[in-house]
Amino acid sequence: MSKLHLVFGGRVADPQTLDFKDPSQLDVVGIFPDYASAEKAWRSAAQRTVDDAEMRYVVVHLHRLLEPDLQA
């Protein structure tokens, strides 16, 4: 199975958490085939909003959600 990664972000209620204020307004950057390309996209998106403390981007390991019993 491919090790897919999702990169998305949005405005959070508290910069210390992942409590997104309005999930309908999330910025979905994309789905990537490996961590390296997902990290590159994450860095690019996060850099665009570096001066906005309420914006937060994350990388989600989709393969871990799809196959939670697999190690990796």
JSON list of N, CA and C in Angstrom, two decimals:
[
{"chain": "A", "resi": 1, "resn": "MET", "atom": "N", "xyz": [0.83, -1.18, 0.00]},
{"chain": "A", "resi": 1, "resn": "MET", "atom": "CA", "xyz": [0.00, 0.00, 0.00]},
{"chain": "A", "resi": 1, "resn": "MET", "atom": "C", "xyz": [0.89, 1.25, 0.00]},
{"chain": "A", "resi": 2, "resn": "SER", "atom": "N", "xyz": [0.46, 2.26, -0.72]},
{"chain": "A", "resi": 2, "resn": "SER", "atom": "CA", "xyz": [1.17, 3.53, -0.73]},
{"chain": "A", "resi": 2, "resn": "SER", "atom": "C", "xyz": [1.09, 4.19, 0.63]},
{"chain": "A", "resi": 3, "resn": "LYS", "atom": "N", "xyz": [2.13, 4.92, 0.98]},
{"chain": "A", "resi": 3, "resn": "LYS", "atom": "CA", "xyz": [2.14, 5.65, 2.25]},
{"chain": "A", "resi": 3, "resn": "LYS", "atom": "C", "xyz": [1.71, 7.08, 1.98]},
{"chain": "A", "resi": 4, "resn": "LEU", "atom": "N", "xyz": [0.41, 7.26, 1.83]},
{"chain": "A", "resi": 4, "resn": "LEU", "atom": "CA", "xyz": [-0.16, 8.56, 1.49]},
{"chain": "A", "resi": 4, "resn": "LEU", "atom": "C", "xyz": [-0.13, 9.52, 2.66]},
{"chain": "A", "resi": 5, "resn": "HIS", "atom": "N", "xyz": [0.06, 10.81, 2.34]},
{"chain": "A", "resi": 5, "resn": "HIS", "atom": "CA", "xyz": [0.10, 11.86, 3.35]},
{"chain": "A", "resi": 5, "resn": "HIS", "atom": "C", "xyz": [-0.76, 13.02, 2.89]},
{"chain": "A", "resi": 6, "resn": "LEU", "atom": "N", "xyz": [-1.57, 13.54, 3.79]},
{"chain": "A", "resi": 6, "resn": "LEU", "atom": "CA", "xyz": [-2.43, 14.69, 3.54]},
{"chain": "A", "resi": 6, "resn": "LEU", "atom": "C", "xyz": [-1.84, 15.92, 4.21]},
{"chain": "A", "resi": 7, "resn": "VAL", "atom": "N", "xyz": [-1.80, 17.03, 3.48]},
{"chain": "A", "resi": 7, "resn": "VAL", "atom": "CA", "xyz": [-1.34, 18.30, 4.04]},
{"chain": "A", "resi": 7, "resn": "VAL", "atom": "C", "xyz": [-2.51, 19.28, 3.99]},
{"chain": "A", "resi": 8, "resn": "PHE", "atom": "N", "xyz": [-2.84, 19.83, 5.15]},
{"chain": "A", "resi": 8, "resn": "PHE", "atom": "CA", "xyz": [-3.91, 20.83, 5.21]},
{"chain": "A", "resi": 8, "resn": "PHE", "atom": "C", "xyz": [-3.64, 21.78, 6.36]},
{"chain": "A", "resi": 9, "resn": "GLY", "atom": "N", "xyz": [-4.40, 22.87, 6.38]},
{"chain": "A", "resi": 9, "resn": "GLY", "atom": "CA", "xyz": [-4.24, 23.83, 7.45]},
{"chain": "A", "resi": 9, "resn": "GLY", "atom": "C", "xyz": [-5.42, 24.76, 7.53]},
{"chain": "A", "resi": 10, "resn": "GLY", "atom": "N", "xyz": [-5.39, 25.60, 8.54]},
{"chain": "A", "resi": 10, "resn": "GLY", "atom": "CA", "xyz": [-6.46, 26.56, 8.73]},
{"chain": "A", "resi": 10, "resn": "GLY", "atom": "C", "xyz": [-6.24, 27.37, 9.99]},
{"chain": "A", "resi": 11, "resn": "ARG", "atom": "N", "xyz": [-7.19, 28.19, 10.26]},
{"chain": "A", "resi": 11, "resn": "ARG", "atom": "CA", "xyz": [-7.13, 29.08, 11.42]},
{"chain": "A", "resi": 11, "resn": "ARG", "atom": "C", "xyz": [-7.54, 28.29, 12.67]},
{"chain": "A", "resi": 12, "resn": "VAL", "atom": "N", "xyz": [-6.70, 28.37, 13.70]},
{"chain": "A", "resi": 12, "resn": "VAL", "atom": "CA", "xyz": [-6.95, 27.66, 14.95]},
{"chain": "A", "resi": 12, "resn": "VAL", "atom": "C", "xyz": [-7.38, 28.62, 16.06]},
{"chain": "A", "resi": 13, "resn": "ALA", "atom": "N", "xyz": [-8.13, 28.10, 17.01]},
{"chain": "A", "resi": 13, "resn": "ALA", "atom": "CA", "xyz": [-8.59, 28.92, 18.14]},
{"chain": "A", "resi": 13, "resn": "ALA", "atom": "C", "xyz": [-7.43, 29.27, 19.06]},
{"chain": "A", "resi": 14, "resn": "ASP", "atom": "N", "xyz": [-6.50, 28.34, 19.21]},
{"chain": "A", "resi": 14, "resn": "ASP", "atom": "CA", "xyz": [-5.33, 28.52, 20.08]},
{"chain": "A", "resi": 14, "resn": "ASP", "atom": "C", "xyz": [-4.13, 27.95, 19.33]},
{"chain": "A", "resi": 15, "resn": "PRO", "atom": "N", "xyz": [-3.08, 28.73, 19.11]},
{"chain": "A", "resi": 15, "resn": "PRO", "atom": "CA", "xyz": [-1.92, 28.26, 18.36]},
{"chain": "A", "resi": 15, "resn": "PRO", "atom": "C", "xyz": [-1.22, 27.05, 18.97]},
{"chain": "A", "resi": 16, "resn": "GLN", "atom": "N", "xyz": [-1.53, 26.75, 20.22]},
{"chain": "A", "resi": 16, "resn": "GLN", "atom": "CA", "xyz": [-0.93, 25.58, 20.88]},
{"chain": "A", "resi": 16, "resn": "GLN", "atom": "C", "xyz": [-1.70, 24.28, 20.57]},
{"chain": "A", "resi": 17, "resn": "THR", "atom": "N", "xyz": [-2.84, 24.38, 19.88]},
{"chain": "A", "resi": 17, "resn": "THR", "atom": "CA", "xyz": [-3.69, 23.22, 19.64]},
{"chain": "A", "resi": 17, "resn": "THR", "atom": "C", "xyz": [-3.99, 23.05, 18.15]},
{"chain": "A", "resi": 18, "resn": "LEU", "atom": "N", "xyz": [-4.71, 22.00, 17.85]},
{"chain": "A", "resi": 18, "resn": "LEU", "atom": "CA", "xyz": [-5.21, 21.76, 16.49]},
{"chain": "A", "resi": 18, "resn": "LEU", "atom": "C", "xyz": [-6.73, 21.93, 16.45]},
{"chain": "A", "resi": 19, "resn": "ASP", "atom": "N", "xyz": [-7.25, 22.83, 17.27]},
{"chain": "A", "resi": 19, "resn": "ASP", "atom": "CA", "xyz": [-8.69, 23.11, 17.32]},
{"chain": "A", "resi": 19, "resn": "ASP", "atom": "C", "xyz": [-9.00, 24.15, 16.24]},
{"chain": "A", "resi": 20, "resn": "PHE", "atom": "N", "xyz": [-9.36, 23.66, 15.04]},
{"chain": "A", "resi": 20, "resn": "PHE", "atom": "CA", "xyz": [-9.62, 24.56, 13.92]},
{"chain": "A", "resi": 20, "resn": "PHE", "atom": "C", "xyz": [-10.93, 25.30, 14.13]},
{"chain": "A", "resi": 21, "resn": "LYS", "atom": "N", "xyz": [-10.91, 26.62, 13.94]},
{"chain": "A", "resi": 21, "resn": "LYS", "atom": "CA", "xyz": [-12.08, 27.46, 14.16]},
{"chain": "A", "resi": 21, "resn": "LYS", "atom": "C", "xyz": [-13.23, 27.11, 13.24]},
{"chain": "A", "resi": 22, "resn": "ASP", "atom": "N", "xyz": [-12.96, 26.93, 11.95]},
{"chain": "A", "resi": 22, "resn": "ASP", "atom": "CA", "xyz": [-14.01, 26.67, 10.97]},
{"chain": "A", "resi": 22, "resn": "ASP", "atom": "C", "xyz": [-13.54, 25.59, 9.99]},
{"chain": "A", "resi": 23, "resn": "PRO", "atom": "N", "xyz": [-13.82, 24.33, 10.30]},
{"chain": "A", "resi": 23, "resn": "PRO", "atom": "CA", "xyz": [-13.36, 23.24, 9.43]},
{"chain": "A", "resi": 23, "resn": "PRO", "atom": "C", "xyz": [-13.81, 23.37, 7.98]},
{"chain": "A", "resi": 24, "resn": "SER", "atom": "N", "xyz": [-14.89, 24.09, 7.73]},
{"chain": "A", "resi": 24, "resn": "SER", "atom": "CA", "xyz": [-15.35, 24.25, 6.35]},
{"chain": "A", "resi": 24, "resn": "SER", "atom": "C", "xyz": [-14.41, 25.16, 5.55]},
{"chain": "A", "resi": 25, "resn": "GLN", "atom": "N", "xyz": [-13.55, 25.89, 6.25]},
{"chain": "A", "resi": 25, "resn": "GLN", "atom": "CA", "xyz": [-12.62, 26.81, 5.59]},
{"chain": "A", "resi": 25, "resn": "GLN", "atom": "C", "xyz": [-11.18, 26.28, 5.55]},
{"chain": "A", "resi": 26, "resn": "LEU", "atom": "N", "xyz": [-10.99, 24.98, 5.80]},
{"chain": "A", "resi": 26, "resn": "LEU", "atom": "CA", "xyz": [-9.64, 24.43, 5.78]},
{"chain": "A", "resi": 26, "resn": "LEU", "atom": "C", "xyz": [-9.03, 24.55, 4.39]},
{"chain": "A", "resi": 27, "resn": "ASP", "atom": "N", "xyz": [-7.74, 24.80, 4.36]},
{"chain": "A", "resi": 27, "resn": "ASP", "atom": "CA", "xyz": [-6.98, 24.86, 3.12]},
{"chain": "A", "resi": 27, "resn": "ASP", "atom": "C", "xyz": [-6.34, 23.49, 2.91]},
{"chain": "A", "resi": 28, "resn": "VAL", "atom": "N", "xyz": [-6.91, 22.70, 1.99]},
{"chain": "A", "resi": 28, "resn": "VAL", "atom": "CA", "xyz": [-6.36, 21.39, 1.68]},
{"chain": "A", "resi": 28, "resn": "VAL", "atom": "C", "xyz": [-5.29, 21.58, 0.62]},
{"chain": "A", "resi": 29, "resn": "VAL", "atom": "N", "xyz": [-4.04, 21.39, 1.02]},
{"chain": "A", "resi": 29, "resn": "VAL", "atom": "CA", "xyz": [-2.91, 21.58, 0.11]},
{"chain": "A", "resi": 29, "resn": "VAL", "atom": "C", "xyz": [-2.84, 20.42, -0.87]},
{"chain": "A", "resi": 30, "resn": "GLY", "atom": "N", "xyz": [-3.03, 19.19, -0.35]},
{"chain": "A", "resi": 30, "resn": "GLY", "atom": "CA", "xyz": [-3.04, 18.04, -1.25]},
{"chain": "A", "resi": 30, "resn": "GLY", "atom": "C", "xyz": [-2.69, 16.75, -0.55]},
{"chain": "A", "resi": 31, "resn": "ILE", "atom": "N", "xyz": [-2.73, 15.68, -1.35]},
{"chain": "A", "resi": 31, "resn": "ILE", "atom": "CA", "xyz": [-2.35, 14.34, -0.90]},
{"chain": "A", "resi": 31, "resn": "ILE", "atom": "C", "xyz": [-1.08, 13.97, -1.64]},
{"chain": "A", "resi": 32, "resn": "PHE", "atom": "N", "xyz": [-0.11, 13.44, -0.90]},
{"chain": "A", "resi": 32, "resn": "PHE", "atom": "CA", "xyz": [1.22, 13.19, -1.44]},
{"chain": "A", "resi": 32, "resn": "PHE", "atom": "C", "xyz": [1.63, 11.73, -1.24]},
{"chain": "A", "resi": 33, "resn": "PRO", "atom": "N", "xyz": [2.43, 11.19, -2.16]},
{"chain": "A", "resi": 33, "resn": "PRO", "atom": "CA", "xyz": [2.77, 9.76, -2.13]},
{"chain": "A", "resi": 33, "resn": "PRO", "atom": "C", "xyz": [3.84, 9.38, -1.12]},
{"chain": "A", "resi": 34, "resn": "ASP", "atom": "N", "xyz": [4.53, 10.37, -0.55]},
{"chain": "A", "resi": 34, "resn": "ASP", "atom": "CA", "xyz": [5.57, 10.07, 0.43]},
{"chain": "A", "resi": 34, "resn": "ASP", "atom": "C", "xyz": [5.74, 11.26, 1.37]},
{"chain": "A", "resi": 35, "resn": "TYR", "atom": "N", "xyz": [6.41, 10.99, 2.49]},
{"chain": "A", "resi": 35, "resn": "TYR", "atom": "CA", "xyz": [6.56, 12.03, 3.50]},
{"chain": "A", "resi": 35, "resn": "TYR", "atom": "C", "xyz": [7.41, 13.20, 3.00]},
{"chain": "A", "resi": 36, "resn": "ALA", "atom": "N", "xyz": [8.44, 12.91, 2.24]},
{"chain": "A", "resi": 36, "resn": "ALA", "atom": "CA", "xyz": [9.32, 13.98, 1.76]},
{"chain": "A", "resi": 36, "resn": "ALA", "atom": "C", "xyz": [8.57, 15.02, 0.94]},
{"chain": "A", "resi": 37, "resn": "SER", "atom": "N", "xyz": [7.73, 14.58, 0.03]},
{"chain": "A", "resi": 37, "resn": "SER", "atom": "CA", "xyz": [6.98, 15.55, -0.79]},
{"chain": "A", "resi": 37, "resn": "SER", "atom": "C", "xyz": [5.90, 16.24, 0.04]},
{"chain": "A", "resi": 38, "resn": "ALA", "atom": "N", "xyz": [5.32, 15.54, 1.01]},
{"chain": "A", "resi": 38, "resn": "ALA", "atom": "CA", "xyz": [4.32, 16.16, 1.89]},
{"chain": "A", "resi": 38, "resn": "ALA", "atom": "C", "xyz": [4.99, 17.22, 2.76]},
{"chain": "A", "resi": 39, "resn": "GLU", "atom": "N", "xyz": [6.17, 16.92, 3.26]},
{"chain": "A", "resi": 39, "resn": "GLU", "atom": "CA", "xyz": [6.88, 17.89, 4.10]},
{"chain": "A", "resi": 39, "resn": "GLU", "atom": "C", "xyz": [7.25, 19.14, 3.30]},
{"chain": "A", "resi": 40, "resn": "LYS", "atom": "N", "xyz": [7.66, 18.96, 2.06]},
{"chain": "A", "resi": 40, "resn": "LYS", "atom": "CA", "xyz": [7.99, 20.09, 1.20]},
{"chain": "A", "resi": 40, "resn": "LYS", "atom": "C", "xyz": [6.76, 20.99, 1.00]},
{"chain": "A", "resi": 41, "resn": "ALA", "atom": "N", "xyz": [5.60, 20.38, 0.74]},
{"chain": "A", "resi": 41, "resn": "ALA", "atom": "CA", "xyz": [4.35, 21.14, 0.57]},
{"chain": "A", "resi": 41, "resn": "ALA", "atom": "C", "xyz": [3.95, 21.81, 1.88]},
{"chain": "A", "resi": 42, "resn": "TRP", "atom": "N", "xyz": [4.11, 21.11, 2.99]},
{"chain": "A", "resi": 42, "resn": "TRP", "atom": "CA", "xyz": [3.79, 21.68, 4.31]},
{"chain": "A", "resi": 42, "resn": "TRP", "atom": "C", "xyz": [4.65, 22.91, 4.59]},
{"chain": "A", "resi": 43, "resn": "ARG", "atom": "N", "xyz": [5.96, 22.79, 4.33]},
{"chain": "A", "resi": 43, "resn": "ARG", "atom": "CA", "xyz": [6.87, 23.91, 4.58]},
{"chain": "A", "resi": 43, "resn": "ARG", "atom": "C", "xyz": [6.49, 25.13, 3.73]},
{"chain": "A", "resi": 44, "resn": "SER", "atom": "N", "xyz": [6.14, 24.88, 2.49]},
{"chain": "A", "resi": 44, "resn": "SER", "atom": "CA", "xyz": [5.74, 25.96, 1.59]},
{"chain": "A", "resi": 44, "resn": "SER", "atom": "C", "xyz": [4.48, 26.67, 2.10]},
{"chain": "A", "resi": 45, "resn": "ALA", "atom": "N", "xyz": [3.47, 25.87, 2.48]},
{"chain": "A", "resi": 45, "resn": "ALA", "atom": "CA", "xyz": [2.21, 26.45, 2.97]},
{"chain": "A", "resi": 45, "resn": "ALA", "atom": "C", "xyz": [2.43, 27.18, 4.29]},
{"chain": "A", "resi": 46, "resn": "ALA", "atom": "N", "xyz": [3.18, 26.58, 5.19]},
{"chain": "A", "resi": 46, "resn": "ALA", "atom": "CA", "xyz": [3.43, 27.20, 6.49]},
{"chain": "A", "resi": 46, "resn": "ALA", "atom": "C", "xyz": [4.24, 28.48, 6.33]},
{"chain": "A", "resi": 47, "resn": "GLN", "atom": "N", "xyz": [5.17, 28.51, 5.41]},
{"chain": "A", "resi": 47, "resn": "GLN", "atom": "CA", "xyz": [6.00, 29.70, 5.20]},
{"chain": "A", "resi": 47, "resn": "GLN", "atom": "C", "xyz": [5.16, 30.87, 4.71]},
{"chain": "A", "resi": 48, "resn": "ARG", "atom": "N", "xyz": [4.13, 30.58, 3.89]},
{"chain": "A", "resi": 48, "resn": "ARG", "atom": "CA", "xyz": [3.27, 31.66, 3.38]},
{"chain": "A", "resi": 48, "resn": "ARG", "atom": "C", "xyz": [2.53, 32.37, 4.50]},
{"chain": "A", "resi": 49, "resn": "THR", "atom": "N", "xyz": [2.28, 31.66, 5.62]},
{"chain": "A", "resi": 49, "resn": "THR", "atom": "CA", "xyz": [1.49, 32.23, 6.72]},
{"chain": "A", "resi": 49, "resn": "THR", "atom": "C", "xyz": [2.31, 32.36, 8.00]},
{"chain": "A", "resi": 50, "resn": "VAL", "atom": "N", "xyz": [3.62, 32.42, 7.89]},
{"chain": "A", "resi": 50, "resn": "VAL", "atom": "CA", "xyz": [4.50, 32.43, 9.06]},
{"chain": "A", "resi": 50, "resn": "VAL", "atom": "C", "xyz": [4.21, 33.58, 10.01]},
{"chain": "A", "resi": 51, "resn": "ASP", "atom": "N", "xyz": [3.72, 34.70, 9.52]},
{"chain": "A", "resi": 51, "resn": "ASP", "atom": "CA", "xyz": [3.45, 35.85, 10.38]},
{"chain": "A", "resi": 51, "resn": "ASP", "atom": "C", "xyz": [2.06, 35.83, 11.01]},
{"chain": "A", "resi": 52, "resn": "ASP", "atom": "N", "xyz": [1.27, 34.82, 10.71]},
{"chain": "A", "resi": 52, "resn": "ASP", "atom": "CA", "xyz": [-0.09, 34.71, 11.24]},
{"chain": "A", "resi": 52, "resn": "ASP", "atom": "C", "xyz": [-0.13, 33.57, 12.25]},
{"chain": "A", "resi": 53, "resn": "ALA", "atom": "N", "xyz": [-0.07, 33.92, 13.53]},
{"chain": "A", "resi": 53, "resn": "ALA", "atom": "CA", "xyz": [0.00, 32.92, 14.60]},
{"chain": "A", "resi": 53, "resn": "ALA", "atom": "C", "xyz": [-1.22, 32.00, 14.66]},
{"chain": "A", "resi": 54, "resn": "GLU", "atom": "N", "xyz": [-2.34, 32.44, 14.09]},
{"chain": "A", "resi": 54, "resn": "GLU", "atom": "CA", "xyz": [-3.56, 31.62, 14.16]},
{"chain": "A", "resi": 54, "resn": "GLU", "atom": "C", "xyz": [-3.66, 30.61, 13.01]},
{"chain": "A", "resi": 55, "resn": "MET", "atom": "N", "xyz": [-2.73, 30.66, 12.05]},
{"chain": "A", "resi": 55, "resn": "MET", "atom": "CA", "xyz": [-2.75, 29.70, 10.94]},
{"chain": "A", "resi": 55, "resn": "MET", "atom": "C", "xyz": [-1.82, 28.54, 11.27]},
{"chain": "A", "resi": 56, "resn": "ARG", "atom": "N", "xyz": [-2.32, 27.33, 11.03]},
{"chain": "A", "resi": 56, "resn": "ARG", "atom": "CA", "xyz": [-1.52, 26.14, 11.34]},
{"chain": "A", "resi": 56, "resn": "ARG", "atom": "C", "xyz": [-1.71, 25.12, 10.24]},
{"chain": "A", "resi": 57, "resn": "TYR", "atom": "N", "xyz": [-0.61, 24.54, 9.76]},
{"chain": "A", "resi": 57, "resn": "TYR", "atom": "CA", "xyz": [-0.63, 23.49, 8.75]},
{"chain": "A", "resi": 57, "resn": "TYR", "atom": "C", "xyz": [-0.08, 22.21, 9.36]},
{"chain": "A", "resi": 58, "resn": "VAL", "atom": "N", "xyz": [-0.61, 21.08, 8.90]},
{"chain": "A", "resi": 58, "resn": "VAL", "atom": "CA", "xyz": [-0.20, 19.78, 9.43]},
{"chain": "A", "resi": 58, "resn": "VAL", "atom": "C", "xyz": [-0.03, 18.76, 8.30]},
{"chain": "A", "resi": 59, "resn": "VAL", "atom": "N", "xyz": [0.74, 17.71, 8.61]},
{"chain": "A", "resi": 59, "resn": "VAL", "atom": "CA", "xyz": [0.87, 16.56, 7.72]},
{"chain": "A", "resi": 59, "resn": "VAL", "atom": "C", "xyz": [0.19, 15.39, 8.44]},
{"chain": "A", "resi": 60, "resn": "VAL", "atom": "N", "xyz": [-0.76, 14.75, 7.77]},
{"chain": "A", "resi": 60, "resn": "VAL", "atom": "CA", "xyz": [-1.47, 13.61, 8.34]},
{"chain": "A", "resi": 60, "resn": "VAL", "atom": "C", "xyz": [-1.04, 12.36, 7.57]},
{"chain": "A", "resi": 61, "resn": "HIS", "atom": "N", "xyz": [-0.66, 11.33, 8.29]},
{"chain": "A", "resi": 61, "resn": "HIS", "atom": "CA", "xyz": [-0.25, 10.07, 7.69]},
{"chain": "A", "resi": 61, "resn": "HIS", "atom": "C", "xyz": [-1.50, 9.25, 7.38]},
{"chain": "A", "resi": 62, "resn": "LEU", "atom": "N", "xyz": [-2.02, 9.42, 6.18]},
{"chain": "A", "resi": 62, "resn": "LEU", "atom": "CA", "xyz": [-3.26, 8.73, 5.80]},
{"chain": "A", "resi": 62, "resn": "LEU", "atom": "C", "xyz": [-3.12, 7.22, 5.87]},
{"chain": "A", "resi": 63, "resn": "HIS", "atom": "N", "xyz": [-1.96, 6.71, 5.52]},
{"chain": "A", "resi": 63, "resn": "HIS", "atom": "CA", "xyz": [-1.77, 5.26, 5.53]},
{"chain": "A", "resi": 63, "resn": "HIS", "atom": "C", "xyz": [-1.94, 4.69, 6.94]},
{"chain": "A", "resi": 64, "resn": "ARG", "atom": "N", "xyz": [-1.63, 5.46, 7.95]},
{"chain": "A", "resi": 64, "resn": "ARG", "atom": "CA", "xyz": [-1.82, 5.00, 9.32]},
{"chain": "A", "resi": 64, "resn": "ARG", "atom": "C", "xyz": [-3.30, 4.97, 9.70]},
{"chain": "A", "resi": 65, "resn": "LEU", "atom": "N", "xyz": [-4.08, 5.85, 9.11]},
{"chain": "A", "resi": 65, "resn": "LEU", "atom": "CA", "xyz": [-5.52, 5.84, 9.37]},
{"chain": "A", "resi": 65, "resn": "LEU", "atom": "C", "xyz": [-6.21, 4.72, 8.60]},
{"chain": "A", "resi": 66, "resn": "LEU", "atom": "N", "xyz": [-5.74, 4.45, 7.39]},
{"chain": "A", "resi": 66, "resn": "LEU", "atom": "CA", "xyz": [-6.35, 3.42, 6.55]},
{"chain": "A", "resi": 66, "resn": "LEU", "atom": "C", "xyz": [-6.01, 2.01, 7.01]},
{"chain": "A", "resi": 67, "resn": "GLU", "atom": "N", "xyz": [-4.80, 1.83, 7.55]},
{"chain": "A", "resi": 67, "resn": "GLU", "atom": "CA", "xyz": [-4.34, 0.52, 8.01]},
{"chain": "A", "resi": 67, "resn": "GLU", "atom": "C", "xyz": [-3.70, 0.68, 9.39]},
{"chain": "A", "resi": 68, "resn": "PRO", "atom": "N", "xyz": [-4.50, 0.92, 10.43]},
{"chain": "A", "resi": 68, "resn": "PRO", "atom": "CA", "xyz": [-3.94, 1.22, 11.75]},
{"chain": "A", "resi": 68, "resn": "PRO", "atom": "C", "xyz": [-3.14, 0.08, 12.38]},
{"chain": "A", "resi": 69, "resn": "ASP", "atom": "N", "xyz": [-3.35, -1.14, 11.94]},
{"chain": "A", "resi": 69, "resn": "ASP", "atom": "CA", "xyz": [-2.64, -2.28, 12.53]},
{"chain": "A", "resi": 69, "resn": "ASP", "atom": "C", "xyz": [-1.26, -2.49, 11.94]},
{"chain": "A", "resi": 70, "resn": "LEU", "atom": "N", "xyz": [-0.94, -1.84, 10.83]},
{"chain": "A", "resi": 70, "resn": "LEU", "atom": "CA", "xyz": [0.36, -1.98, 10.21]},
{"chain": "A", "resi": 70, "resn": "LEU", "atom": "C", "xyz": [1.40, -1.14, 10.95]},
{"chain": "A", "resi": 71, "resn": "GLN", "atom": "N", "xyz": [2.57, -1.68, 11.11]},
{"chain": "A", "resi": 71, "resn": "GLN", "atom": "CA", "xyz": [3.69, -0.94, 11.71]},
{"chain": "A", "resi": 71, "resn": "GLN", "atom": "C", "xyz": [4.42, -0.19, 10.60]},
{"chain": "A", "resi": 72, "resn": "ALA", "atom": "N", "xyz": [4.76, 1.05, 10.82]},
{"chain": "A", "resi": 72, "resn": "ALA", "atom": "CA", "xyz": [5.60, 1.84, 9.90]},
{"chain": "A", "resi": 72, "resn": "ALA", "atom": "C", "xyz": [5.33, 3.30, 10.01]}
]
